[in-house]
PDB file of C-alpha atoms in Angstrom:
ATOM      1  CA  MET A  14      -0.495  21.292  31.165  1.00 50.00           C
ATOM      2  CA  LYS A  15       1.547  18.213  30.326  1.00 49.00           C
ATOM      3  CA  GLN A  16      -1.351  16.799  28.338  1.00 50.00           C
ATOM      4  CA  TYR A  17      -1.648  20.071  26.448  1.00 45.00           C
ATOM      5  CA  VAL A  18       2.021  19.933  25.500  1.00 43.00           C
ATOM      6  CA  VAL A  19       1.653  16.337  24.286  1.00 43.00           C
ATOM      7  CA  ALA A  20      -1.453  17.175  22.261  1.00 43.00           C
ATOM      8  CA  ALA A  21       0.183  20.260  20.800  1.00 43.00           C
ATOM      9  CA  SER A  22       3.190  18.183  19.783  1.00 46.00           C
ATOM     10  CA  ALA A  23       0.898  15.653  18.137  1.00 43.00           C
ATOM     11  CA  ALA A  24      -0.897  18.422  16.282  1.00 44.00           C
ATOM     12  CA  ALA A  25       2.400  19.865  15.097  1.00 43.00           C
ATOM     13  CA  SER A  26       3.469  16.437  13.878  1.00 43.00           C
ATOM     14  CA  MET A  27       0.253  16.067  11.919  1.00 43.00           C
ATOM     15  CA  LEU A  28       0.736  19.489  10.347  1.00 39.00           C
ATOM     16  CA  PHE A  29       4.291  18.570   9.405  1.00 38.00           C
ATOM     17  CA  PHE A  30       3.137  15.275   7.908  1.00 39.00           C
ATOM     18  CA  ALA A  31       0.447  17.027   5.874  1.00 39.00           C
ATOM     19  CA  ASN A  32       2.886  19.574   4.493  1.00 41.00           C
ATOM     20  CA  THR A  33       5.492  16.911   3.729  1.00 40.00           C
ATOM     21  CA  ALA A  34       3.014  14.650   1.958  1.00 44.00           C
ATOM     22  CA  SER A  35       1.685  17.500  -0.140  1.00 52.00           C
ATOM     23  CA  ALA A  36       5.238  18.394  -1.235  1.00 71.00           C
ATOM     24  CA  HIS A  37       5.694  15.170  -3.167  1.00 88.00           C
ATOM     25  CA  VAL A  38       5.254  14.987  -6.921  1.00 96.00           C
ATOM     26  CA  THR A  39       2.143  12.869  -7.454  1.00 97.00           C
ATOM     27  CA  VAL A  40       0.275  11.350 -10.389  1.00 98.00           C
ATOM     28  CA  LEU A  41      -3.496  10.985 -10.112  1.00 98.00           C
ATOM     29  CA  PRO A  42      -5.758   9.070 -10.102  1.00 98.00           C
ATOM     30  CA  ALA A  43      -4.306   6.606  -7.627  1.00 98.00           C
ATOM     31  CA  GLU A  44      -6.561   3.864  -9.013  1.00 98.00           C
ATOM     32  CA  SER A  45      -7.712   3.043 -12.534  1.00 98.00           C
ATOM     33  CA  SER A  46      -8.946   0.111 -14.623  1.00 98.00           C
ATOM     34  CA  THR A  47      -7.139  -2.323 -16.877  1.00 98.00           C
ATOM     35  CA  GLY A  48      -7.163  -1.363 -20.539  1.00 97.00           C
ATOM     36  CA  ALA A  49      -8.709   2.050 -19.843  1.00 98.00           C
ATOM     37  CA  TRP A  50      -7.792   5.262 -21.630  1.00 98.00           C
ATOM     38  CA  GLU A  51      -7.166   7.325 -18.524  1.00 98.00           C
ATOM     39  CA  THR A  52      -6.660  11.036 -18.003  1.00 99.00           C
ATOM     40  CA  TYR A  53      -3.688  11.362 -15.663  1.00 99.00           C
ATOM     41  CA  THR A  54      -2.540  14.521 -13.930  1.00 98.00           C
ATOM     42  CA  ILE A  55       0.910  15.065 -12.459  1.00 98.00           C
ATOM     43  CA  LYS A  56       0.962  17.592  -9.627  1.00 98.00           C
ATOM     44  CA  VAL A  57       4.304  19.342  -9.118  1.00 98.00           C
ATOM     45  CA  PRO A  58       4.751  21.375  -5.898  1.00 97.00           C
ATOM     46  CA  VAL A  59       7.883  23.372  -5.085  1.00 96.00           C
ATOM     47  CA  GLU A  60       9.617  22.451  -1.838  1.00 91.00           C
ATOM     48  CA  LYS A  61      12.623  24.767  -2.218  1.00 94.00           C
ATOM     49  CA  ASP A  62      13.157  28.524  -2.289  1.00 96.00           C
ATOM     50  CA  VAL A  63      13.990  28.413  -6.001  1.00 97.00           C
ATOM     51  CA  PRO A  64      11.510  27.799  -8.831  1.00 98.00           C
ATOM     52  CA  THR A  65      10.996  24.589 -10.781  1.00 98.00           C
ATOM     53  CA  THR A  66      11.550  25.062 -14.519  1.00 99.00           C
ATOM     54  CA  LYS A  67      11.256  21.513 -15.832  1.00 99.00           C
ATOM     55  CA  VAL A  68       9.598  18.239 -14.915  1.00 99.00           C
ATOM     56  CA  ALA A  69       9.771  14.884 -16.656  1.00 98.00           C
ATOM     57  CA  VAL A  70       7.707  11.753 -16.089  1.00 98.00           C
ATOM     58  CA  LYS A  71       8.483   8.306 -17.450  1.00 98.00           C
ATOM     59  CA  MET A  72       5.597   6.101 -18.551  1.00 98.00           C
ATOM     60  CA  PRO A  73       5.525   2.869 -16.526  1.00 97.00           C
ATOM     61  CA  THR A  74       5.930  -0.452 -18.310  1.00 95.00           C
ATOM     62  CA  GLY A  75       2.694  -1.348 -20.086  1.00 96.00           C
ATOM     63  CA  VAL A  76       1.316   2.205 -20.063  1.00 98.00           C
ATOM     64  CA  GLU A  77       0.901   3.674 -23.563  1.00 97.00           C
ATOM     65  CA  PHE A  78       1.121   7.463 -23.806  1.00 98.00           C
ATOM     66  CA  GLU A  79      -1.460   9.026 -26.144  1.00 98.00           C
ATOM     67  CA  GLN A  80      -1.689  12.825 -25.850  1.00 98.00           C
ATOM     68  CA  TYR A  81      -1.075  15.783 -23.546  1.00 98.00           C
ATOM     69  CA  GLU A  82      -2.882  18.984 -22.626  1.00 98.00           C
ATOM     70  CA  THR A  83      -1.016  22.188 -23.442  1.00 98.00           C
ATOM     71  CA  VAL A  84      -0.008  24.481 -20.585  1.00 98.00           C
ATOM     72  CA  PRO A  85       0.476  28.202 -21.330  1.00 97.00           C
ATOM     73  CA  GLY A  86       4.137  29.198 -21.038  1.00 98.00           C
ATOM     74  CA  TRP A  87       5.369  25.597 -21.047  1.00 99.00           C
ATOM     75  CA  THR A  88       6.835  23.477 -23.841  1.00 98.00           C
ATOM     76  CA  THR A  89       6.012  19.769 -23.954  1.00 98.00           C
ATOM     77  CA  LYS A  90       8.361  17.175 -25.441  1.00 98.00           C
ATOM     78  CA  VAL A  91       7.498  13.504 -25.927  1.00 98.00           C
ATOM     79  CA  ASP A  92      10.492  11.181 -26.243  1.00 97.00           C
ATOM     80  CA  LYS A  93       9.588   7.687 -27.456  1.00 92.00           C
ATOM     81  CA  SER A  94      12.812   5.728 -27.381  1.00 84.00           C
ATOM     82  CA  GLY A  95      13.666   2.079 -26.981  1.00 76.00           C
ATOM     83  CA  LYS A  96      13.728   2.553 -23.217  1.00 79.00           C
ATOM     84  CA  GLY A  97      10.112   3.719 -23.054  1.00 90.00           C
ATOM     85  CA  THR A  98       8.276   7.018 -23.313  1.00 97.00           C
ATOM     86  CA  THR A  99       9.203  10.111 -21.318  1.00 98.00           C
ATOM     87  CA  VAL A 100       7.146  13.298 -21.331  1.00 98.00           C
ATOM     88  CA  THR A 101       8.928  16.528 -20.375  1.00 99.00           C
ATOM     89  CA  TRP A 102       7.442  19.937 -19.598  1.00 99.00           C
ATOM     90  CA  SER A 103       9.849  22.889 -19.514  1.00 99.00           C
ATOM     91  CA  THR A 104       9.668  26.669 -19.457  1.00 98.00           C
ATOM     92  CA  GLU A 105      11.954  29.608 -20.159  1.00 96.00           C
ATOM     93  CA  GLY A 106       9.785  31.783 -17.936  1.00 95.00           C
ATOM     94  CA  GLU A 107       9.658  32.173 -14.174  1.00 96.00           C
ATOM     95  CA  GLY A 108       8.613  28.579 -13.602  1.00 98.00           C
ATOM     96  CA  ILE A 109       6.775  27.248 -10.575  1.00 98.00           C
ATOM     97  CA  GLN A 110       7.591  29.521  -7.650  1.00 98.00           C
ATOM     98  CA  ALA A 111       8.164  28.552  -4.007  1.00 96.00           C
ATOM     99  CA  GLY A 112       4.855  27.886  -2.295  1.00 94.00           C
ATOM    100  CA  GLN A 113       3.137  27.131  -5.612  1.00 96.00           C
ATOM    101  CA  PHE A 114       2.314  24.021  -7.614  1.00 97.00           C
ATOM    102  CA  GLN A 115       1.477  23.244 -11.235  1.00 98.00           C
ATOM    103  CA  ARG A 116      -0.599  20.483 -12.820  1.00 98.00           C
ATOM    104  CA  PHE A 117       0.191  18.786 -16.125  1.00 99.00           C
ATOM    105  CA  THR A 118      -2.411  16.537 -17.743  1.00 99.00           C
ATOM    106  CA  PHE A 119      -2.025  13.721 -20.251  1.00 99.00           C
ATOM    107  CA  VAL A 120      -3.941  10.703 -21.560  1.00 99.00           C
ATOM    108  CA  ALA A 121      -2.522   7.189 -21.556  1.00 98.00           C
ATOM    109  CA  LYS A 122      -3.801   3.648 -22.041  1.00 98.00           C
ATOM    110  CA  ASN A 123      -3.497   1.400 -19.018  1.00 98.00           C
ATOM    111  CA  PRO A 124      -1.970  -2.072 -19.239  1.00 98.00           C
ATOM    112  CA  ASP A 125      -4.321  -5.023 -19.664  1.00 97.00           C
ATOM    113  CA  LYS A 126      -2.879  -6.719 -16.597  1.00 97.00           C
ATOM    114  CA  ALA A 127      -3.888  -5.630 -13.089  1.00 98.00           C
ATOM    115  CA  GLY A 128      -1.219  -4.445 -10.653  1.00 98.00           C
ATOM    116  CA  ASP A 129       0.621  -1.381  -9.386  1.00 98.00           C
ATOM    117  CA  VAL A 130       2.440   0.923 -11.793  1.00 98.00           C
ATOM    118  CA  ALA A 131       5.135   3.352 -10.650  1.00 98.00           C
ATOM    119  CA  TRP A 132       5.560   6.829 -12.105  1.00 98.00           C
ATOM    120  CA  ASP A 133       9.221   7.874 -12.049  1.00 98.00           C
ATOM    121  CA  ALA A 134       9.384  11.674 -12.161  1.00 98.00           C
ATOM    122  CA  TYR A 135      12.273  14.136 -12.276  1.00 98.00           C
ATOM    123  CA  GLN A 136      11.945  17.692 -10.960  1.00 98.00           C
ATOM    124  CA  TYR A 137      14.453  20.281 -12.194  1.00 99.00           C
ATOM    125  CA  TYR A 138      15.098  23.477 -10.239  1.00 98.00           C
ATOM    126  CA  LYS A 139      16.450  26.748 -11.598  1.00 97.00           C
ATOM    127  CA  ASP A 140      19.626  26.409  -9.505  1.00 97.00           C
ATOM    128  CA  GLY A 141      20.528  23.235 -11.399  1.00 97.00           C
ATOM    129  CA  SER A 142      19.474  20.766  -8.715  1.00 98.00           C
ATOM    130  CA  ILE A 143      17.322  17.754  -9.580  1.00 98.00           C
ATOM    131  CA  VAL A 144      14.980  15.768  -7.357  1.00 97.00           C
ATOM    132  CA  GLU A 145      14.433  12.229  -8.613  1.00 98.00           C
ATOM    133  CA  TRP A 146      11.036  10.955  -7.496  1.00 97.00           C
ATOM    134  CA  THR A 147      11.962   7.340  -8.159  1.00 97.00           C
ATOM    135  CA  GLY A 148      12.211   5.759  -4.707  1.00 96.00           C
ATOM    136  CA  ASP A 149      10.046   3.318  -2.798  1.00 95.00           C
ATOM    137  CA  GLU A 150       7.078   4.402  -0.699  1.00 90.00           C
ATOM    138  CA  ASP A 151       9.154   4.797   2.476  1.00 92.00           C
ATOM    139  CA  SER A 152      11.973   6.768   0.852  1.00 93.00           C
ATOM    140  CA  ASP A 153      12.528  10.531   1.010  1.00 92.00           C
ATOM    141  CA  SER A 154      11.599  10.899  -2.661  1.00 94.00           C
ATOM    142  CA  PRO A 155       9.035   8.188  -3.470  1.00 96.00           C
ATOM    143  CA  HIS A 156       7.576   7.703  -6.905  1.00 95.00           C
ATOM    144  CA  SER A 157       3.828   8.024  -7.246  1.00 97.00           C
ATOM    145  CA  MET A 158       1.838   4.802  -7.639  1.00 98.00           C
ATOM    146  CA  THR A 159      -1.387   3.924  -9.445  1.00 98.00           C
ATOM    147  CA  ASP A 160      -3.250   0.715  -8.681  1.00 98.00           C
ATOM    148  CA  ILE A 161      -4.535  -0.796 -11.923  1.00 98.00           C
ATOM    149  CA  VAL A 162      -7.534  -2.964 -11.047  1.00 98.00           C
ATOM    150  CA  LYS A 163      -9.328  -5.463 -13.266  1.00 96.00           C
ATOM    151  CA  SER A 164     -11.970  -3.760 -15.377  1.00 89.00           C
ATOM    152  CA  THR A 165     -15.594  -4.799 -14.838  1.00 85.00           C
ATOM    153  CA  THR A 166     -16.716  -3.394 -18.200  1.00 75.00           C
ATOM    154  CA  SER A 167     -16.175  -4.828 -21.648  1.00 57.00           C
ATOM    155  CA  GLY A 168     -15.358  -1.483 -23.251  1.00 48.00           C
ATOM    156  CA  HIS A 169     -12.337  -0.757 -21.069  1.00 47.00           C
ATOM    157  CA  SER A 170     -13.490   2.834 -20.797  1.00 48.00           C
ATOM    158  CA  HIS A 171     -13.023   5.106 -17.834  1.00 50.00           C
ATOM    159  CA  GLY A 172     -14.831   8.298 -16.978  1.00 46.00           C
ATOM    160  CA  GLY A 173     -12.488  11.201 -17.582  1.00 50.00           C
ATOM    161  CA  ALA A 174     -10.525   9.816 -20.498  1.00 48.00           C
ATOM    162  CA  MET A 175     -11.532  11.284 -23.874  1.00 51.00           C
ATOM    163  CA  ASP A 176     -14.800  12.503 -25.348  1.00 47.00           C
ATOM    164  CA  SER A 177     -16.159  11.758 -28.817  1.00 39.00           C
ATOM    165  CA  HIS A 178     -14.032  14.538 -30.328  1.00 42.00           C
ATOM    166  CA  GLY A 179     -10.795  13.207 -28.856  1.00 46.00           C
ATOM    167  CA  GLN A 180     -10.557  16.003 -26.295  1.00 51.00           C
ATOM    168  CA  VAL A 181      -9.370  15.412 -22.758  1.00 51.00           C
ATOM    169  CA  LYS A 182     -12.115  15.233 -20.172  1.00 48.00           C
ATOM    170  CA  SER A 183     -11.015  16.543 -16.780  1.00 47.00           C
ATOM    171  CA  ASP A 184     -14.077  16.183 -14.515  1.00 49.00           C
ATOM    172  CA  GLU A 185     -12.750  13.166 -12.672  1.00 48.00           C
ATOM    173  CA  ALA A 186      -9.227  14.552 -12.538  1.00 46.00           C
ATOM    174  CA  ASP A 187     -10.635  17.756 -11.032  1.00 51.00           C
ATOM    175  CA  ASP A 188     -12.368  15.708  -8.332  1.00 52.00           C
ATOM    176  CA  ASP A 189      -9.078  13.984  -7.530  1.00 51.00           C
ATOM    177  CA  HIS A 190      -7.348  17.384  -7.394  1.00 49.00           C
ATOM    178  CA  ASP A 191      -9.921  18.680  -4.934  1.00 52.00           C
ATOM    179  CA  ASP A 192      -9.509  15.633  -2.684  1.00 55.00           C
ATOM    180  CA  ASP A 193      -5.728  15.901  -2.889  1.00 54.00           C
ATOM    181  CA  SER A 194      -5.637  19.602  -2.062  1.00 52.00           C
ATOM    182  CA  LYS A 195      -8.095  19.241   0.849  1.00 57.00           C
ATOM    183  CA  LEU A 196      -6.115  16.492   2.636  1.00 58.00           C
ATOM    184  CA  PRO A 197      -3.473  18.742   4.286  1.00 61.00           C
ATOM    185  CA  LEU A 198      -6.195  21.185   5.432  1.00 63.00           C
ATOM    186  CA  THR A 199      -8.294  18.364   6.896  1.00 65.00           C
ATOM    187  CA  LEU A 200      -5.332  16.947   8.819  1.00 62.00           C
ATOM    188  CA  SER A 201      -4.478  20.428  10.081  1.00 67.00           C
ATOM    189  CA  ILE A 202      -8.014  20.999  11.394  1.00 74.00           C
ATOM    190  CA  VAL A 203      -8.047  17.619  13.153  1.00 67.00           C
ATOM    191  CA  GLY A 204      -4.729  18.402  14.823  1.00 70.00           C
ATOM    192  CA  LEU A 205      -5.899  21.806  16.044  1.00 71.00           C
ATOM    193  CA  VAL A 206      -9.131  20.352  17.437  1.00 68.00           C
ATOM    194  CA  LEU A 207      -7.177  17.743  19.394  1.00 72.00           C
ATOM    195  CA  ALA A 208      -4.911  20.430  20.823  1.00 70.00           C
ATOM    196  CA  VAL A 209      -7.859  22.583  21.952  1.00 66.00           C
ATOM    197  CA  VAL A 210      -9.611  19.622  23.591  1.00 67.00           C
ATOM    198  CA  ALA A 211      -6.439  18.718  25.475  1.00 69.00           C
ATOM    199  CA  LEU A 212      -6.019  22.309  26.686  1.00 67.00           C
ATOM    200  CA  ILE A 213      -9.594  22.500  27.999  1.00 71.00           C
ATOM    201  CA  THR A 214      -9.220  19.151  29.771  1.00 69.00           C
ATOM    202  CA  SER A 215      -5.963  20.248  31.364  1.00 67.00           C
ATOM    203  CA  LEU A 216      -7.428  23.541  32.641  1.00 68.00           C
ATOM    204  CA  ARG A 217     -10.442  21.775  34.153  1.00 68.00           C
ATOM    205  CA  ARG A 218      -8.229  19.315  36.025  1.00 66.00           C
ATOM    206  CA  LYS A 219      -6.121  22.143  37.449  1.00 62.00           C
ATOM    207  CA  LYS A 220      -9.277  23.704  38.923  1.00 58.00           C
TER     208      LYS A 220
END
């Protein structure tokens, strides 16, 4: 029985980790190529009991914002100041409710130099509170990171950027969304399997 309790605790920890990780504001893909025109998607979950009505993301140094995809019910503002470019999505409607998430898509040109870029994001709740996703990886509110790797092609293109008509392609972004949304479920299943195995082992030993 002791082993069952330990396994159950481990499973619960894994479930908690999965839920916590999925609650962070993230920008995908997590890896892209130097000089590429990339389609990025910011995923905004709600971790409070009040809705999110605005989210802003600051373009990292060297990343050139190009265009955004409209979202019904949301207004998009692009602020290109001397301190860089910030894109803000806001709504006068109900916003993103508790237990929900919303995706916002935009196209930007990656820097020509390889390295990590950090996406500072700001999440505004209807009660006036703000969560600043600007911390390091180990902080309570880490900013999302994208690893810019050296391009192996001369055209600096990347699947999922823009088509010949200048429209945003979202096939690759959709694949990243699927992988991102399946991670918490996968971790949950693994934790439950471990707990069941431990329970069966414990019962057999008692006999």
